[in-house]
XYZ file of C-alpha atoms in Angstrom:
492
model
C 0.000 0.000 0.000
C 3.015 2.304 -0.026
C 2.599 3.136 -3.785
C -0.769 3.832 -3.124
C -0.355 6.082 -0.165
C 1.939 8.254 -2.035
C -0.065 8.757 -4.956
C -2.871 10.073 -2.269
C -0.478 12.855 -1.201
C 0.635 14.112 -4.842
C -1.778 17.154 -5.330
C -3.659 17.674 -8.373
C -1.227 20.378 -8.738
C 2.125 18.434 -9.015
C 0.414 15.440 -11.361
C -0.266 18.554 -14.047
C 3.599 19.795 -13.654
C 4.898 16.265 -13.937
C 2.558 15.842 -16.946
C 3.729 19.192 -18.450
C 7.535 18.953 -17.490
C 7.706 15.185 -19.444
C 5.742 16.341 -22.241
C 7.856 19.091 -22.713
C 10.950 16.940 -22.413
C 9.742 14.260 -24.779
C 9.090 16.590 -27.437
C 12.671 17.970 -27.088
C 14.055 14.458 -26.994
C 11.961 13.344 -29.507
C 12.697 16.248 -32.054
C 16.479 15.794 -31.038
C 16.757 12.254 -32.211
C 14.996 12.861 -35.469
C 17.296 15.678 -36.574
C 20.184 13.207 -35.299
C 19.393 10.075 -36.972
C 17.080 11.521 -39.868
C 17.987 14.977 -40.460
C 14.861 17.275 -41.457
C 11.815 15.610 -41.485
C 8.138 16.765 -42.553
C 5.186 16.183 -40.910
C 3.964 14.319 -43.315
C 7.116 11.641 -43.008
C 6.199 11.890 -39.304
C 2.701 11.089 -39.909
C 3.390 8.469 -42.410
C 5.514 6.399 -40.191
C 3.919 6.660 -36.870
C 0.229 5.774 -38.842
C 1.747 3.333 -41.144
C 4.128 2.018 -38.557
C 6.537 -1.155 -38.755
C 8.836 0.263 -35.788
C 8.916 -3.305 -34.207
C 10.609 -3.812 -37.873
C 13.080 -1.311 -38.373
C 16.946 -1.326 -37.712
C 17.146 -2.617 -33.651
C 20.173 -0.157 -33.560
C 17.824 2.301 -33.558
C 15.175 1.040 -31.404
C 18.095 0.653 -28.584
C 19.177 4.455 -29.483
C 15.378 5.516 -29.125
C 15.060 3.558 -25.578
C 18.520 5.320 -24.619
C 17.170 8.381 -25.934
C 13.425 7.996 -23.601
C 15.982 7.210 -20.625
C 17.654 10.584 -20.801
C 13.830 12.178 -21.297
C 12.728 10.447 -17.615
C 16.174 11.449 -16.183
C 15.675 15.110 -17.265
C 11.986 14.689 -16.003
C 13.132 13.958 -13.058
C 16.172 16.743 -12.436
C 13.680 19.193 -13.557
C 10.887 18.387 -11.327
C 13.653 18.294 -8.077
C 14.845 21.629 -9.191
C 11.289 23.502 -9.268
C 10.611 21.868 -5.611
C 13.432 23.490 -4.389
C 13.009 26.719 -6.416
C 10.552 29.852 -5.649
C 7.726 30.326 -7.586
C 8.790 32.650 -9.992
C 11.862 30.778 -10.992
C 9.810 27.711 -11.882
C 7.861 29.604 -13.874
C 11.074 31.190 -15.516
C 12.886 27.641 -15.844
C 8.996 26.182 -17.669
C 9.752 28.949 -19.847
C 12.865 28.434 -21.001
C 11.890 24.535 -21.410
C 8.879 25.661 -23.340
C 10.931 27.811 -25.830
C 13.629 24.957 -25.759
C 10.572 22.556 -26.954
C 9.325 25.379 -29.955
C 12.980 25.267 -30.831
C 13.731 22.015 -31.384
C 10.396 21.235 -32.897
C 11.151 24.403 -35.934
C 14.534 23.154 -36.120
C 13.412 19.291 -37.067
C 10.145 19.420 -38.489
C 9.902 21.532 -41.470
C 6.193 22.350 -43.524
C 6.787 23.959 -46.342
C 2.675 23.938 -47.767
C 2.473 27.386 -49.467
C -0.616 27.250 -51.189
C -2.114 28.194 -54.549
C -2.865 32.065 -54.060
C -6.732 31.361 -55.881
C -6.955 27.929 -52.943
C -7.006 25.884 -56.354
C -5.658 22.140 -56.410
C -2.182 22.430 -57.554
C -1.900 18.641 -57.855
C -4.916 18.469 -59.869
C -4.431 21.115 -62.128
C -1.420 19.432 -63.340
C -2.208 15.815 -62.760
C -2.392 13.307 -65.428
C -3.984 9.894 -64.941
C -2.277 6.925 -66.184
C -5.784 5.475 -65.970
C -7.167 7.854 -68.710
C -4.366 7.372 -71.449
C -4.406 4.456 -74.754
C -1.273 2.855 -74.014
C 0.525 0.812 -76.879
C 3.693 -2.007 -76.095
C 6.722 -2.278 -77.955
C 6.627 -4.761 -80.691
C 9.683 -5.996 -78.372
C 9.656 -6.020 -74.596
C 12.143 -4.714 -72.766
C 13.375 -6.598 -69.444
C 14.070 -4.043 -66.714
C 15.927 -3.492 -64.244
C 15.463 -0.514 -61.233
C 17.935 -0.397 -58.860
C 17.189 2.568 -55.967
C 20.467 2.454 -54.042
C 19.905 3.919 -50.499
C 20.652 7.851 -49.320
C 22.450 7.990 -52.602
C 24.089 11.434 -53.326
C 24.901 13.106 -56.452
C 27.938 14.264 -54.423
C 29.481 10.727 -53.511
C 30.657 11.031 -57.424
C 32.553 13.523 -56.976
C 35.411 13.298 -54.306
C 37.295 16.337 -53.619
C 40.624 13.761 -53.965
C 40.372 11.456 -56.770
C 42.818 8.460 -55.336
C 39.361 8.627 -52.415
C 36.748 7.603 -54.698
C 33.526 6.678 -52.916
C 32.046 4.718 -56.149
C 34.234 4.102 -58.455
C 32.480 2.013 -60.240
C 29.097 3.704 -60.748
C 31.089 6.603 -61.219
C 32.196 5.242 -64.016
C 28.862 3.568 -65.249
C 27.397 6.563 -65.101
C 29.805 8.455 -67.249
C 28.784 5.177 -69.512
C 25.108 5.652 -69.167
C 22.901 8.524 -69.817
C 22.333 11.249 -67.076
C 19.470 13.135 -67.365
C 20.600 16.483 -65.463
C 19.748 17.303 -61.777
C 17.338 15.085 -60.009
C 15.943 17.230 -56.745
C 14.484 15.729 -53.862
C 10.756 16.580 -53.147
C 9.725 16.961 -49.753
C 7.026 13.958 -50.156
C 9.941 11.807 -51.567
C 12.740 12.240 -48.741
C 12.556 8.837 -47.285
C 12.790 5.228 -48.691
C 9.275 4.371 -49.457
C 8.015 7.770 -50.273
C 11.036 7.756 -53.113
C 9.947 4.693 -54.263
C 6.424 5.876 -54.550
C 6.890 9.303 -56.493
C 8.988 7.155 -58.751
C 7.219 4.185 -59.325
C 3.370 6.327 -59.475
C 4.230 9.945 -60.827
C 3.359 12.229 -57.271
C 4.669 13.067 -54.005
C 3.370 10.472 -51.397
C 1.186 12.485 -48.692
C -0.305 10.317 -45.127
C -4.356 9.961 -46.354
C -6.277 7.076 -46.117
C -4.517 4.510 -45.104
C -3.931 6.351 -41.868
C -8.034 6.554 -41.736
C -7.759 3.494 -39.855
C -11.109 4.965 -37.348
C -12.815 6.991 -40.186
C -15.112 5.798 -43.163
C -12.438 7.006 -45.735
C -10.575 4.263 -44.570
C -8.605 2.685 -47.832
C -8.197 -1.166 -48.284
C -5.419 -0.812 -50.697
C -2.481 1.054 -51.113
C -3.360 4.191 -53.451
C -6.321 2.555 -53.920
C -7.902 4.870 -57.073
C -4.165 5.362 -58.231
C -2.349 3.654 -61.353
C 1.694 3.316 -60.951
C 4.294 2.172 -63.717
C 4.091 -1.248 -62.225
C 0.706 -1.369 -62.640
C 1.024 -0.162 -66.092
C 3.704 -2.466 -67.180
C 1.578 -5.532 -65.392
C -1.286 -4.375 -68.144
C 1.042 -4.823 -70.927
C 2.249 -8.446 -70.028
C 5.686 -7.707 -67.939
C 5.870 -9.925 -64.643
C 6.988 -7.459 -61.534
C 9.568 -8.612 -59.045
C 11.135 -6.847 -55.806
C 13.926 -7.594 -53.797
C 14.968 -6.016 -50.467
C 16.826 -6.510 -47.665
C 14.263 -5.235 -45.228
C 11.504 -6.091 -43.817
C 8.669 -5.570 -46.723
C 5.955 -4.650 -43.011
C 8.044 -1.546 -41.825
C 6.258 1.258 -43.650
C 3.875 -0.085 -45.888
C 5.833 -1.037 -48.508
C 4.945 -4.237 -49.084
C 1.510 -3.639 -48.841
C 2.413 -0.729 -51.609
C 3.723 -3.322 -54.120
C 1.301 -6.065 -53.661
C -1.905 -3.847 -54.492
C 0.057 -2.460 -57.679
C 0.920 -5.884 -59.171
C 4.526 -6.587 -58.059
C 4.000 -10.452 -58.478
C 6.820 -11.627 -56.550
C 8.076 -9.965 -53.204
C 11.297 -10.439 -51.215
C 11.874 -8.669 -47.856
C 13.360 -10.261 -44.566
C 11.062 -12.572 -43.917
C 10.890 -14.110 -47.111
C 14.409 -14.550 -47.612
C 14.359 -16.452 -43.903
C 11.698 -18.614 -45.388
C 14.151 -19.503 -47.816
C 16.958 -21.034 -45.178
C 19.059 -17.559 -45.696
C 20.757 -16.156 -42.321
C 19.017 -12.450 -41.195
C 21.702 -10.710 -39.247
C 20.008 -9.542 -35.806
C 21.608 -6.526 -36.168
C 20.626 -3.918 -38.496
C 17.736 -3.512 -41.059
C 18.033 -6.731 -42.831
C 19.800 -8.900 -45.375
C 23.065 -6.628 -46.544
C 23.790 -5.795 -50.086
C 26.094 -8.239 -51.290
C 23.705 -11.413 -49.970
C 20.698 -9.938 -51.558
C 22.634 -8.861 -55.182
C 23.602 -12.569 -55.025
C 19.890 -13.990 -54.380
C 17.895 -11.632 -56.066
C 20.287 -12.298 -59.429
C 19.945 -16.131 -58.482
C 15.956 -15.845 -58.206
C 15.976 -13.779 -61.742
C 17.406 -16.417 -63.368
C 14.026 -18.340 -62.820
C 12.597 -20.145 -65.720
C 9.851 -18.077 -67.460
C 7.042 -18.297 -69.972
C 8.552 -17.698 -73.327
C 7.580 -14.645 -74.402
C 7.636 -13.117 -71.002
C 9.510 -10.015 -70.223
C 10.681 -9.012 -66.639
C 10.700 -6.125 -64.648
C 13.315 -6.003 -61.154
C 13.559 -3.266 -58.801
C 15.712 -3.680 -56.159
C 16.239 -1.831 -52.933
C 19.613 -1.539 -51.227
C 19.986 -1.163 -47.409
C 24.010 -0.662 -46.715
C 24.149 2.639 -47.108
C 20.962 3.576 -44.553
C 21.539 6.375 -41.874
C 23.147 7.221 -39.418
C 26.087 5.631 -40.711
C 25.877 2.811 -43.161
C 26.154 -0.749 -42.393
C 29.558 -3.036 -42.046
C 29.130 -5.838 -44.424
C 31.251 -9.117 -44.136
C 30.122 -10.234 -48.002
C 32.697 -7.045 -49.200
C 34.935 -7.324 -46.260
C 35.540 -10.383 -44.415
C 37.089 -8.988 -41.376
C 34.230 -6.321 -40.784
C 33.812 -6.300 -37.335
C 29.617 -6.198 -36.373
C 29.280 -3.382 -34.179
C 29.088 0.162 -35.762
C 28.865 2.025 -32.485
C 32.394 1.218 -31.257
C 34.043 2.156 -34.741
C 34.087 5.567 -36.580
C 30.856 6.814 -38.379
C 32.685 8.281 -41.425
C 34.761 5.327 -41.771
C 31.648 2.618 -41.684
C 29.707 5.040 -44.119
C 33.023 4.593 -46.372
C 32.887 1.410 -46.247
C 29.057 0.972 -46.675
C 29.265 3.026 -49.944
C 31.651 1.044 -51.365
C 30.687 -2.201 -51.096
C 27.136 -0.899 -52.299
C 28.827 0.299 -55.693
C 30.751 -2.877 -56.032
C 28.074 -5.163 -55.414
C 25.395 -2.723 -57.666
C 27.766 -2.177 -60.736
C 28.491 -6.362 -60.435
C 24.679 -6.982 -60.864
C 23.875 -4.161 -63.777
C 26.829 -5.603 -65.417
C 25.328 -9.396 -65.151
C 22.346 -8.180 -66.177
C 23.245 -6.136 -69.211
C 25.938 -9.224 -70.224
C 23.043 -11.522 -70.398
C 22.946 -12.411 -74.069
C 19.405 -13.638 -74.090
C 18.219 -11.817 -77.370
C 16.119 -10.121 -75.233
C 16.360 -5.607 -75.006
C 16.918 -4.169 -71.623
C 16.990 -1.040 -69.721
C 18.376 -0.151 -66.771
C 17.659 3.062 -64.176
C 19.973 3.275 -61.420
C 18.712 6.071 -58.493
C 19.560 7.114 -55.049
C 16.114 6.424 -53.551
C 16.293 9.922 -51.837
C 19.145 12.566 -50.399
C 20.852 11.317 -47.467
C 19.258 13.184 -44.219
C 22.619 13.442 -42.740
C 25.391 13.326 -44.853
C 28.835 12.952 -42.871
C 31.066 12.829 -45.204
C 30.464 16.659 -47.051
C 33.841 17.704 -46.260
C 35.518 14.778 -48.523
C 33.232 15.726 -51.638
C 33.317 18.831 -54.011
C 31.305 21.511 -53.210
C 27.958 21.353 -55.562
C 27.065 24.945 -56.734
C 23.349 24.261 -57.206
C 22.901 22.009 -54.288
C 22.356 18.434 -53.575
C 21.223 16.002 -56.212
C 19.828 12.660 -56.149
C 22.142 9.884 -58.497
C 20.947 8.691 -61.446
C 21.482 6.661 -64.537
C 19.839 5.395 -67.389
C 20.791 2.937 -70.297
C 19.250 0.998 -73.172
C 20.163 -1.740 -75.056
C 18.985 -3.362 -78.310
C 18.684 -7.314 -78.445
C 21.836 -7.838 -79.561
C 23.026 -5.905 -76.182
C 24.037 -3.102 -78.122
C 23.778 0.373 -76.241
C 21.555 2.682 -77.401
C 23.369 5.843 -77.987
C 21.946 8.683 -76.110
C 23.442 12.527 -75.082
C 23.738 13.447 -71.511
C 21.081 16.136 -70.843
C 20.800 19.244 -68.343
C 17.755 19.279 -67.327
C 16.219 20.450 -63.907
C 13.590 17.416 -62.546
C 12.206 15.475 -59.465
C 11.179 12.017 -58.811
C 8.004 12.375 -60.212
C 9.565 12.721 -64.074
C 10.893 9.338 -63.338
C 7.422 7.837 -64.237
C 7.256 9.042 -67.693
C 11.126 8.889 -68.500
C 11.159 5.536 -67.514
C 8.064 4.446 -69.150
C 9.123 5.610 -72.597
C 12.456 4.482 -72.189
C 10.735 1.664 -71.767
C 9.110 1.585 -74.863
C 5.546 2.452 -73.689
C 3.980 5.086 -75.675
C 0.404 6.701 -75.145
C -1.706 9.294 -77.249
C -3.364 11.146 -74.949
C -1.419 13.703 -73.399
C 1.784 12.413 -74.974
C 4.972 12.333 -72.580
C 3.062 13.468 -69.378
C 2.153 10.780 -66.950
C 1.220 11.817 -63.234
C 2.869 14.768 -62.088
C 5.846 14.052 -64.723
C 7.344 15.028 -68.067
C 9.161 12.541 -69.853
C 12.757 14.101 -70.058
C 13.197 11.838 -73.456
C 10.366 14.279 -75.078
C 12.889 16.918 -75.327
C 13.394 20.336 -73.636
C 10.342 21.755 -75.299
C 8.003 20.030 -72.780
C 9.190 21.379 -69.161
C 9.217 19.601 -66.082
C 7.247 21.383 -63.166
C 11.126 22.393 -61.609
C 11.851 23.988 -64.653
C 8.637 25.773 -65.367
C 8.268 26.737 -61.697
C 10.706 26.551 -59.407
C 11.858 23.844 -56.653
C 10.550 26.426 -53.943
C 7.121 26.598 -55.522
C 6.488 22.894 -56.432
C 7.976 22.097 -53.459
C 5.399 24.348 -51.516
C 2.328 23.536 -53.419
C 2.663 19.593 -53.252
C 3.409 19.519 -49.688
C -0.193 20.947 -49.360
C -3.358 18.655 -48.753
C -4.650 17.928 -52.040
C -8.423 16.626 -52.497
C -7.563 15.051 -56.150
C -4.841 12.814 -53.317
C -7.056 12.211 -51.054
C -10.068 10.882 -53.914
C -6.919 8.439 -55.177
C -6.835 6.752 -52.170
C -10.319 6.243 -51.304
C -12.126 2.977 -52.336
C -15.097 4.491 -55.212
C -18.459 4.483 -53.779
């Protein structure tokens, strides 16, 4: 009865400043370990994740660094609430204050909304949307297999050492100069983590946190983008059959839920590769790079109908935040624990294995002489958050950019010869580019497909970035759009 005796004597008074003082702690904490471990972050990436959840799935590195993180919040709690017991009045009040502010602080320097809308209130998203569901598509007389390789956190910059005998990727460095660039890939706000990346990619528009967070409401949507049409589904239409392969778990975040309702036939996460006999490490997010370029090139050799063409995107994991991953497959004397070596020298490491295990599959896959055309589209699936290792690249006068390449080949596995181009674009021009590098063409609204321009249509048709401005697409997408919101919801 102790306990119970001492919650009798805490006033009414005291419960509401211990409520206050943790809540005000938590937020600080809470902001202070996103702008850490994530860098900025936008509410709707906050929503996203804590609606659309997965934690129990994600990197157990960072769980323990979260439960460290809530251990220093109750041990602040705690010094602060001693301190204004022994303090007058008006110096609680004062140190409140200052914690308050503290809180405001943190929470503006973490969480950044950068909605500006239209100045007539109009749909920005709508006025420029165009629905893959509304366009005649025709095939190529010969169907591409495709490969899509988004390589995690991966800068423009990492190409680009400030010393050249420190290269960070040599070897898509140098498939790149190989392969067509396209010009300066930005990062949208709605595309600045892994699955929202993936989604403007793959389905033409920034990904915002509506209905499938409805979980209590009516709008509540069964599938993913339920009323939406992505290049997967498009390319599922035409005949292709749709793999993934990842070394995460396919629950954290939706994302497997994303590429089963839009017709990725065959799914490989965590758990699947486990169902297969193959070794998870406990640490970390998942399988590492060089297991899962080895499987996912073993399942793609399948046997297959004949006339059956092949799409694979893969999704790397080595190179995830804070600092990259060791992984024994590049070096065999990688020691396990990241926290007792040095972060710049792990994300080193990370990076290069990553480009040696990337440029090993894109070069099996474009040396398969199967009579058979292919493309390939290499991308960093957004910016990294945090980038450590700035001081070791050259400087980039127009800011960050997300890596990209693309090539083509003919049946013989001839490339396709293409120019480098300079143009100004965001993930949502990937849709388009990619599906009439593809082959795909369409007759309405020719070389627009979602939010996107194709950048193969030539500079006469402009991209949103170039016609208005990162600062202004950026600010009218992050704003709630009703045309979204009507793609997610189930028809009624």
């Amino acid at each position: 009865m102790p306990a119970a005796r001492l919650l009798h004597r805490i006033s009414p008074r005291t419960a509401v400043l211990a409520a206050l003082v943790l809540l005000l702690w938590t937020v600080v904490g809470a902001t202070w370990f996103l702008r850490t471990y994530l860098g900025l972050v936008t509410p709707d990436q906050v929503l996203y994740h804590l609606q659309n959840g997965g934690l129990d799935y994600a990197d157990p590195r960072m769980l323990w660094r979260a439960c460290r993180c809530l251990l220093a919040v109750l041990a602040l709690t705690t010094l602060s609430l001693l301190l204004l017991s022994r303090m007058k009045r008006w110096h609680g009040r004062l140190l409140l204050a200052l914690l308050g502010t503290g809180a405001v602080v943190s929470v503006n320097a973490t969480v950044s909304d950068p909605c500006q809308p239209e100045p007539d209130g109009g749909d920005y998203l709508a006025r420029h949307y165009v629905d893959p569901r509304q366009v005649r598509l025709q095939a190529p007389a010969e169907k591409p297999d495709v490969l899509v390789v988004f390589v995690e956190s991966l800068d423009e910059g990492y190409t680009h050492p400030r010393e050249p005998h420190a290269a960070l990727l040599p070897k898509l460095t140098r498939m790149q100069d190989d392969f067509q660039t396209l010009g300066e890939l930005r990062n949208l706000s709605g595309a600045s983590w892994t699955v929202g990346g993936m989604f403007s990619a793959l389905c033409g528009l920034p990904l915002q946190p509506v209905g499938l967070m409805s979980h209590n409401s009516l709008e509540y949507s069964r599938r993913f983008f339920e009323n939406g049409v992505c290049l997967t589904d498009l390319l599922a239409q035409q005949g292709w059959d749709i793999s993934f392969y990842g070394g995460a778990s396919l629950k954290f975040a939706g994302k497997g839920r994303f590429l089963e309702d839009h017709h990725v036939a065959h799914r490989f996460g965590a758990e699947q590769w486990q169902q297969r006999g193959v070794k998870i490490p406990a640490a970390g997010w998942g399988l590492l790079d060089s297991d899962l370029v080895e499987l996912a090139w073993a399942d793609m050799q399948r046997p297959r109908k004949a006339e059956e063409a092949r799409v694979s995107l893969l999704l790397t994991v080595d190179t995830h935040g804070p600092s990259g991953a060791h992984d024994r497959g590049c070096i065999a004397d990688a020691v396990t624990d990241e926290d007792d070596d040095d972060s710049a020298d792990v994300m080193r490491e990370a990076l290069r294995c990553t480009d040696r295990v990337v440029a090993q599959l894109v070069e099996r896959f474009v040396g398969n002489r199967d009579g058979r055309p292919k493309v390939v589209w290499i991308m960093g699936d957004h910016l990294n958050p945090e980038p450590m290792l700035n001081g070791e690249l050259q400087p980039e006068p127009h800011g960050r950019t997300v890596f990209h390449a693309l090539a083509r080949y003919d049946a013989q596995g001839r490339a396709l010869a293409a120019d480098d181009l300079q143009r100004e674009f965001t993930h949502v021009d990937i849709l388009p580019t990619l599906a009439e590098a593809i082959g795909l063409r369409w007759s309405s609204h020719p070389h627009r497909l979602g939010l996107g321009t194709s950048l193969l249509a030539g500079p006469a048709h402009a991209t949103l970035a170039e016609r208005d401005g990162m600062a202004v697409v950026n600010g009218r997408l992050s704003c709630r759009s009703p045309l979204f919101q009507r793609l997610w919801m189930k028809a009624v």
